[in-house]
Every structure is written in C-alpha cells, then in structure tokens.
mmCIF file of C-alpha atoms in Angstrom:
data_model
loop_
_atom_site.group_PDB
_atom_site.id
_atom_site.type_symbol
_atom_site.label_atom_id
_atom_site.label_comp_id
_atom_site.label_asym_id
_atom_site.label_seq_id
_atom_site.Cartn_x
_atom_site.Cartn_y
_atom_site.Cartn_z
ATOM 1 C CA UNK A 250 43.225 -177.452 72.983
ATOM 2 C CA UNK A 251 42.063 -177.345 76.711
ATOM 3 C CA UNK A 252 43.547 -179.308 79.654
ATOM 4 C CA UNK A 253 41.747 -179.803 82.948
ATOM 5 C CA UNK A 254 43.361 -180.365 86.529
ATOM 6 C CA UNK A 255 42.095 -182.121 89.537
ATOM 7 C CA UNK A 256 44.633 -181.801 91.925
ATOM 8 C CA UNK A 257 42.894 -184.108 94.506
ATOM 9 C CA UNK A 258 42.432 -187.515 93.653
ATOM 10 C CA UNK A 259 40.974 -188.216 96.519
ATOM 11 C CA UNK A 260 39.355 -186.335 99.658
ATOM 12 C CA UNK A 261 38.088 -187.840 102.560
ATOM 13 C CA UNK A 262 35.729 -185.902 104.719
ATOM 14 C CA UNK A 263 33.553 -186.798 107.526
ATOM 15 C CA UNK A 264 29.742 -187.014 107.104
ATOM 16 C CA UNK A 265 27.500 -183.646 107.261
ATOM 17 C CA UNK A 266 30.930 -181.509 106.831
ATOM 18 C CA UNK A 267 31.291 -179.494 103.921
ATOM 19 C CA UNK A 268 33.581 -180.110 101.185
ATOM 20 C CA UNK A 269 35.554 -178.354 97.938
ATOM 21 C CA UNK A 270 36.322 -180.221 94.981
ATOM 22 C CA UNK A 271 39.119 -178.631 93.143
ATOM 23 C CA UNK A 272 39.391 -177.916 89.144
ATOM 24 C CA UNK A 273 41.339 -176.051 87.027
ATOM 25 C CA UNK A 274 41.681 -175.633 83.284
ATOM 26 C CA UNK A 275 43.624 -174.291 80.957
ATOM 27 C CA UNK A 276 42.255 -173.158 77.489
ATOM 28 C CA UNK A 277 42.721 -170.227 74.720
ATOM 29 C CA UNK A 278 39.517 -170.009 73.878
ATOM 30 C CA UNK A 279 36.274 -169.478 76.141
ATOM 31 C CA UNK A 280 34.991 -172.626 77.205
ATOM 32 C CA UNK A 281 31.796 -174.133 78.659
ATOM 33 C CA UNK A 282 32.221 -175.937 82.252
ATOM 34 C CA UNK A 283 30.381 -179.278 83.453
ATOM 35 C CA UNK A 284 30.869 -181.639 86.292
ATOM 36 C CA UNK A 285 29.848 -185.005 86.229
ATOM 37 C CA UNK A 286 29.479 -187.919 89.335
ATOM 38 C CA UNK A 287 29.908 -191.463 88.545
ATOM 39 C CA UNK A 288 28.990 -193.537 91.203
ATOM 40 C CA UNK A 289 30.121 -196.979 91.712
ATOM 41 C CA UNK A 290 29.650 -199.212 88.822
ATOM 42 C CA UNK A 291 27.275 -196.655 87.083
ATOM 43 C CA UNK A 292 28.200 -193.951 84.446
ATOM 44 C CA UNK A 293 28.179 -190.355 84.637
ATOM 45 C CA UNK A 294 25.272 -188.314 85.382
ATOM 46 C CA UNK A 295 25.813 -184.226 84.844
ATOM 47 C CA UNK A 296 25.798 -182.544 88.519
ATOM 48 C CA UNK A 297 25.843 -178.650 87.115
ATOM 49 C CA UNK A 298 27.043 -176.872 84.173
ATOM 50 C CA UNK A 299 28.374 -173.092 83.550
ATOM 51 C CA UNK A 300 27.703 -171.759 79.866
ATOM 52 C CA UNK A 301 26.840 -168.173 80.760
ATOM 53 C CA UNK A 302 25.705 -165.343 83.128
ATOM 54 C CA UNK A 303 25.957 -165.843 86.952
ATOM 55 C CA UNK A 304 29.284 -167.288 87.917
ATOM 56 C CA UNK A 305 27.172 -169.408 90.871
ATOM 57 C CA UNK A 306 26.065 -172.522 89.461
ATOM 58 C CA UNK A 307 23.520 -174.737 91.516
ATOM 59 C CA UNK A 308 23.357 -178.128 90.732
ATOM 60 C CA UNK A 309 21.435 -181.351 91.856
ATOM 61 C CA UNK A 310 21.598 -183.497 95.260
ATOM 62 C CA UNK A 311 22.747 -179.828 97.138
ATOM 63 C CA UNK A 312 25.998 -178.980 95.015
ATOM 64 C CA UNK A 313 27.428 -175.682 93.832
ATOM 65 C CA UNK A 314 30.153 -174.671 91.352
ATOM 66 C CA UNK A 315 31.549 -171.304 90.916
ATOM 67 C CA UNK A 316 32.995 -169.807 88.069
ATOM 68 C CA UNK A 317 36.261 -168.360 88.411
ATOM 69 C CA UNK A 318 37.307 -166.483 85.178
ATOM 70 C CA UNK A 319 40.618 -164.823 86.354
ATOM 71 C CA UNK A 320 41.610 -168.028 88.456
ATOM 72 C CA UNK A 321 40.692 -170.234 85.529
ATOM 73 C CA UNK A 322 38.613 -172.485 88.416
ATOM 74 C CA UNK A 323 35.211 -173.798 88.647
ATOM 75 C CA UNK A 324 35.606 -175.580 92.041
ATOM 76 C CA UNK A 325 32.630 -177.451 93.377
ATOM 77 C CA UNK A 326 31.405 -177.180 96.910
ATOM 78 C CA UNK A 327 28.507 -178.795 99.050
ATOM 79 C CA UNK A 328 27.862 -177.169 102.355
ATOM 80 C CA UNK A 329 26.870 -180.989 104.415
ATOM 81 C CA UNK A 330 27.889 -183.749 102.659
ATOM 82 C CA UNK A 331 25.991 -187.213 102.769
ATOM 83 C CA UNK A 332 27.252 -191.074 102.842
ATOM 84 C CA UNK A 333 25.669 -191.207 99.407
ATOM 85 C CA UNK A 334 27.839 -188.497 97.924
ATOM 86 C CA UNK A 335 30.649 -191.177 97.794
ATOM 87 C CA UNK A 336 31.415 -191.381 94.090
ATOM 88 C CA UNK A 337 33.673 -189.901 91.782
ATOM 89 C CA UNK A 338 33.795 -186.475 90.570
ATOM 90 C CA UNK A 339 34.956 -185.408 86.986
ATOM 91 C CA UNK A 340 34.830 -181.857 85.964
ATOM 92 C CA UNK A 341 35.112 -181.480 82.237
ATOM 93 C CA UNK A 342 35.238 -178.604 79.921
ATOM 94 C CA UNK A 343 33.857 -177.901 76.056
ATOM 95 C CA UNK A 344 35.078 -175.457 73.515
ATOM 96 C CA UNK A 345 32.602 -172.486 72.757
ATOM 97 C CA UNK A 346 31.128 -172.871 69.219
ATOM 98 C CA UNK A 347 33.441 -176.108 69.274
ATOM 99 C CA UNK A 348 30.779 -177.924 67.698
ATOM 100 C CA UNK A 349 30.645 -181.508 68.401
ATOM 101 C CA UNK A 350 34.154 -181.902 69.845
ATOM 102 C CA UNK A 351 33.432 -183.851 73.053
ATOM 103 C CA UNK A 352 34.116 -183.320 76.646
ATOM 104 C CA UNK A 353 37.627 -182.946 77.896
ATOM 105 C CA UNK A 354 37.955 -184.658 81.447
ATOM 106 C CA UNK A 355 40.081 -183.890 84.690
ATOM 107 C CA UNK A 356 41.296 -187.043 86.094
ATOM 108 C CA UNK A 357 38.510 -187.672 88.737
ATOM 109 C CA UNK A 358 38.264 -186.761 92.283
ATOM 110 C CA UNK A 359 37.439 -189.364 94.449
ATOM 111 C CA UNK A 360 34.776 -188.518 97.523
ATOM 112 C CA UNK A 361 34.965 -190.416 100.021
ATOM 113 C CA UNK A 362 32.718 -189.956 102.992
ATOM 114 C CA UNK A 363 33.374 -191.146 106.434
ATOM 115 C CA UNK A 364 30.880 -192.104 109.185
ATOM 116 C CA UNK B 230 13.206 -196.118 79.299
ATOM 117 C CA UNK B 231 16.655 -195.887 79.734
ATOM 118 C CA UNK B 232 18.101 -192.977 77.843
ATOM 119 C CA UNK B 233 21.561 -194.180 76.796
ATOM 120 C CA UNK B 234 22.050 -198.053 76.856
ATOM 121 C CA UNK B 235 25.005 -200.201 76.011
ATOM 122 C CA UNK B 236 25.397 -203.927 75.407
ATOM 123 C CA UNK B 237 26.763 -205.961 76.642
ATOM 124 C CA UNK B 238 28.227 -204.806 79.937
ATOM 125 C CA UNK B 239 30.682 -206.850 80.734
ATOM 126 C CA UNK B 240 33.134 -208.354 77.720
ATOM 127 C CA UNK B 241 35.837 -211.060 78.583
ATOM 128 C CA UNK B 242 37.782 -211.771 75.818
ATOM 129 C CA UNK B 243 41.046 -213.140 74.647
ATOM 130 C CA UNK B 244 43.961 -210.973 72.396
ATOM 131 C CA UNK B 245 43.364 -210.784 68.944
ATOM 132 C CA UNK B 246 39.824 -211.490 68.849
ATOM 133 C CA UNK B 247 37.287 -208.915 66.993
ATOM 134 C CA UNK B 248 34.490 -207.805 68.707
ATOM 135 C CA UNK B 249 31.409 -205.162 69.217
ATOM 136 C CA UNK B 250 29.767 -202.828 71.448
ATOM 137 C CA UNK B 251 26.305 -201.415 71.032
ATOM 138 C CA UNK B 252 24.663 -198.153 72.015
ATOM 139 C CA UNK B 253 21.436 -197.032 71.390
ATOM 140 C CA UNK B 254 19.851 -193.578 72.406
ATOM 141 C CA UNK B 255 15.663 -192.927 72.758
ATOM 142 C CA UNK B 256 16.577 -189.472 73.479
ATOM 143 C CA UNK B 257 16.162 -188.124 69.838
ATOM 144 C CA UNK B 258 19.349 -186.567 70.313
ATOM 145 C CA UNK B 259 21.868 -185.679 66.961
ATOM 146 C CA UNK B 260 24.937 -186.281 68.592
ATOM 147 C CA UNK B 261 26.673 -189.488 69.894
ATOM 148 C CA UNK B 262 30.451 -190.019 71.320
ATOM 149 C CA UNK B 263 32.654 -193.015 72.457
ATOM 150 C CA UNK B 264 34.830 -191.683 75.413
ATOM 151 C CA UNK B 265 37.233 -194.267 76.391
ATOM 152 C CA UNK B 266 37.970 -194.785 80.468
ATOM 153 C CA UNK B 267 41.305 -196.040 81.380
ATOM 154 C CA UNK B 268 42.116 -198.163 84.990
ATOM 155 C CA UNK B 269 43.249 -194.868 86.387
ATOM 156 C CA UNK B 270 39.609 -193.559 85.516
ATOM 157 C CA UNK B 271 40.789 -191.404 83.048
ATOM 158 C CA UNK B 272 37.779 -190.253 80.217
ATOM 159 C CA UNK B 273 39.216 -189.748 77.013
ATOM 160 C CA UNK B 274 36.588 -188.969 74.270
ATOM 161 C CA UNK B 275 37.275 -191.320 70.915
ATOM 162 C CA UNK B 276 34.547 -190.296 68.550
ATOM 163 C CA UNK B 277 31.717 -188.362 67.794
ATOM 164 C CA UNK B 278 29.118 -188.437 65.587
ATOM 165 C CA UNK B 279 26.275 -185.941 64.181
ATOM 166 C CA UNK B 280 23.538 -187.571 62.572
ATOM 167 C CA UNK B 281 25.148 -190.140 61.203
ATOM 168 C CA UNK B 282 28.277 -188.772 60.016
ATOM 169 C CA UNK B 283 31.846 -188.728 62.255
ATOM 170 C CA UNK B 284 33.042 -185.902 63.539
ATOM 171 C CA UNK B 285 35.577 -186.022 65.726
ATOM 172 C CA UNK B 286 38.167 -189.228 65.806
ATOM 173 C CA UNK B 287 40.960 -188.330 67.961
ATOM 174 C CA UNK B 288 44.293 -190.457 67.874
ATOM 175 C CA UNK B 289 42.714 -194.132 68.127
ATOM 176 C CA UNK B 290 44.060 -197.129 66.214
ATOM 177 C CA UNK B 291 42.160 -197.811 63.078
ATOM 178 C CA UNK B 292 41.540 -201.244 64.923
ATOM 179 C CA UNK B 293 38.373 -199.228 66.554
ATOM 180 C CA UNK B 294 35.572 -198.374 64.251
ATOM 181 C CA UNK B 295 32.331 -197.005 64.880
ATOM 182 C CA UNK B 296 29.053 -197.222 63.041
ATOM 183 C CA UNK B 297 25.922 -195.576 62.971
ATOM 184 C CA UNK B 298 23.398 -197.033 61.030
ATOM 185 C CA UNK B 299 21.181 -194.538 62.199
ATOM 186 C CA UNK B 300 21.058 -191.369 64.404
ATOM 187 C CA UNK B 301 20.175 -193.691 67.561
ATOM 188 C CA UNK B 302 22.491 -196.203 67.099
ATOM 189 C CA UNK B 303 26.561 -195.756 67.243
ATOM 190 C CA UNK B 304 28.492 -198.749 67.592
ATOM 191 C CA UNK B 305 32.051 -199.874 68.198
ATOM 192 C CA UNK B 306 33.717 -202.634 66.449
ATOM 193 C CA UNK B 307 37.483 -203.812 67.735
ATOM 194 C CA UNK B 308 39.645 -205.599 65.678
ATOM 195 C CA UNK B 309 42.394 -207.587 66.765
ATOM 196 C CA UNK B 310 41.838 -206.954 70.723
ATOM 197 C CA UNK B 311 44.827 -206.230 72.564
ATOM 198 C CA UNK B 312 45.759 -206.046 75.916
ATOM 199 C CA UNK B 313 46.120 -201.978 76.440
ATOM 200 C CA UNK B 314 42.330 -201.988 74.741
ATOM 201 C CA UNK B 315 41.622 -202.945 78.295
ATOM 202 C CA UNK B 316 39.069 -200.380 79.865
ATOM 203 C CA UNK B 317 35.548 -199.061 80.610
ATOM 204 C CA UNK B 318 33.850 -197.903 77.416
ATOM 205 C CA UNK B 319 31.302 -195.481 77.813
ATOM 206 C CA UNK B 320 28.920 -194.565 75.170
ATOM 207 C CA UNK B 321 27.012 -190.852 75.206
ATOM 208 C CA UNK B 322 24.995 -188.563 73.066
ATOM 209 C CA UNK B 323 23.853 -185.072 73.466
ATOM 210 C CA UNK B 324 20.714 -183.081 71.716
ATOM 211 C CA UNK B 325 23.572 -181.118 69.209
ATOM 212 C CA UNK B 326 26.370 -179.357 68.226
ATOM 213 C CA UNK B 327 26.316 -176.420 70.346
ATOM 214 C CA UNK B 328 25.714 -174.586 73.091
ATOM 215 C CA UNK B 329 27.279 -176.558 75.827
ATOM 216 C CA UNK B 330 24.985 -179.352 75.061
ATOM 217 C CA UNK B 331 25.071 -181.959 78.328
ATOM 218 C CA UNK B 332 25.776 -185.002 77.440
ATOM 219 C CA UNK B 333 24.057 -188.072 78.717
ATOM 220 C CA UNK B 334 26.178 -191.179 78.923
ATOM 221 C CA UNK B 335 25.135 -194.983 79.221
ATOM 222 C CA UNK B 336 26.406 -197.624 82.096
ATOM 223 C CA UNK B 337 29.830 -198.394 80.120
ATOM 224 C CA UNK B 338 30.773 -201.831 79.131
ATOM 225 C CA UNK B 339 34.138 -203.312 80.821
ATOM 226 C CA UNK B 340 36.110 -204.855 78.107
ATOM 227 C CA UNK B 341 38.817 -207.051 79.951
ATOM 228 C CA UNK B 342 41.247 -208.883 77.056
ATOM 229 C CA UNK B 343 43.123 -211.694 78.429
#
C-alpha cells in the first residue's frame, strides 16, 4: 500500500513570487508520481507526471516537479506564480504494474495567491 | 466535447432515499474509477473498472454500486442515502491498465443528504 503526505494545507504567497508545494510518499514498491489542480468548483486536471527517466518533470501553466528517490519527494515548484494559480493542489501516486488500482491522493494543498 | 461528464451536478436529497449518478467518457478509454471526495477534500478512489468488468472496490458499503453497461458508461447507484454519504463524487477514466496512465476526471457531482 502507498500513503502520500502534504504537509501544507495551505500556503499563501504573494503574486509573481515563487512557490514549493510539498509531497511525500511512502511505498514498498516503485511507484508512478502525478499532481493534479482542481480549481474552484471544477475537477482535477493532471499538472505533470513522473513515470521514468529525468527526475525534472515540466508540466503545464509554468510548473515543475522533481523526483526525489532517496527523499521519497516529488515537490512541485513554479518560479512566478499568478492570481490564477489559486486552486488546490493534490499530488497522487500509482503502483508500478499495479494495473488498474487507482490514484492514491495527499490531502490537498491549498494555493492561495495574494495581490 | 467534454471528455468526462457527470450528471447531475448537484444532488439534494433526503436520508434513506436511493439514488444515481451518471458518467459517460468519449475518450475511448478502457478504464473508469469513482474516487470519492470528502468535506476536508480528501480523494479516496471507490472503484474501478476495465472494460466493463470491476476491478478494484475498496472498503465501501454495499449500499454503493456501480454499473457499466458499456465501456463509456460507469454509473453509481446509492441505496439508502445517509448522512456521512455526504461529499463530492468525482467520476474518471484513463486509456488502461498500465503505465502510469493519467487519468482524466469529470466536474464531480455534490451529493448533500439532508
């Protein structure tokens, strides 16, 4: 079974700043990494994924996610953010070769961009 | 040409009542889920199917039952609504089974049981 850990539930940061999003997870077997936005009201749209090969993952609207194998992290980072990036952020892992087994979700980060 | 849709998107009902949620998928995709998403926000997956056949149903009362009467459709019937059934229900699908498939999920629908 994996677990995944968010440790901020929320982060405020001003406008064109850059920000981190924490995640952790915890897993005995290898495991693929996603995260996922959900804006207000709306449902999740995929950001960036790791499955393989270069730990630096670039994703849409400016965000990147590295891959962390010792650290067991794949923390998310955008160098300026944008009033628009205010959503939540849910990173999520999969079990290699896990077949159909579904995503398992960290509790959400909460973005919140200030003027 | 939305992807993943779900109907309907709100749901106000009272305890005890059955009821249904629809999905549908023009993606051509194999593989549908119904993640669950609690007031704290929490995503918990509840099924998964591959073409038509269940795959995964984690620890869910046999109240909730899905159907897929074909490999764009997965529905989800309730049965005697309760309070804690409460939530955002968010329907998904991906193109398989492997390979860190990304998984593309609808608008949810907001159940509220009174």
């Amino acid at each position: 079974a994996q677990s995944v850990t968010q440790l901020d539930s929320q982060v405020p940061v001003f406008e064109e700043a850059p920000v981190e999003l924490r995640c952790n997870y915890s897993s005995s077997v290898s495991v693929y990494l996603f995260w996922y936005v959900q804006y207000p009201n709306q449902g999740l749209q995929l950001l960036l994924k790791y499955l393989s090969g270069s730990t630096l993952v670039k994703g849409i609207n400016g965000f990147e996610a590295e891959f962390n194998k010792s650290q067991t992290s794949f923390h998310l980072r955008k160098p300026s953010v944008h009033i628009s990036d205010t959503a939540e952020y849910f990173c999520a892992v999969s079990e290699v070769g896990g077949g159909a087994d579904g995503l398992t979700f960290g509790k959400g980060t909460h973005l919140i961009i200030q003027p | 040409d939305t992807a993943v849709s779900q109907t309907p998107k709100y749901l106000v009902t009272q305890m005890g009542n059955d009821k249904s949620i629809k999905c549908e998928q023009n993606l051509g995709h194999d593989t549908m889920y119904w993640y669950k998403q609690d007031s704290k926000k929490f995503l918990k997956i509840m099924f998964s199917y591959n073409n038509k056949e269940l795959i995964i149903n984690e620890t869910v009362p046999n109240r909730f039952s899905p159907k897929s009467p074909d490999k764009a459709h997965l529905n989800l019937h309730i049965n005697s609504l309760e309070l804690g059934d409460s939530a955002v229900y968010f329907c998904a699908s991906s193109p398989g089974v492997g390979v860190g498939d990304t998984q593309y999920f609808g608008p949810g629908t907001r159940l509220t049981v009174l």
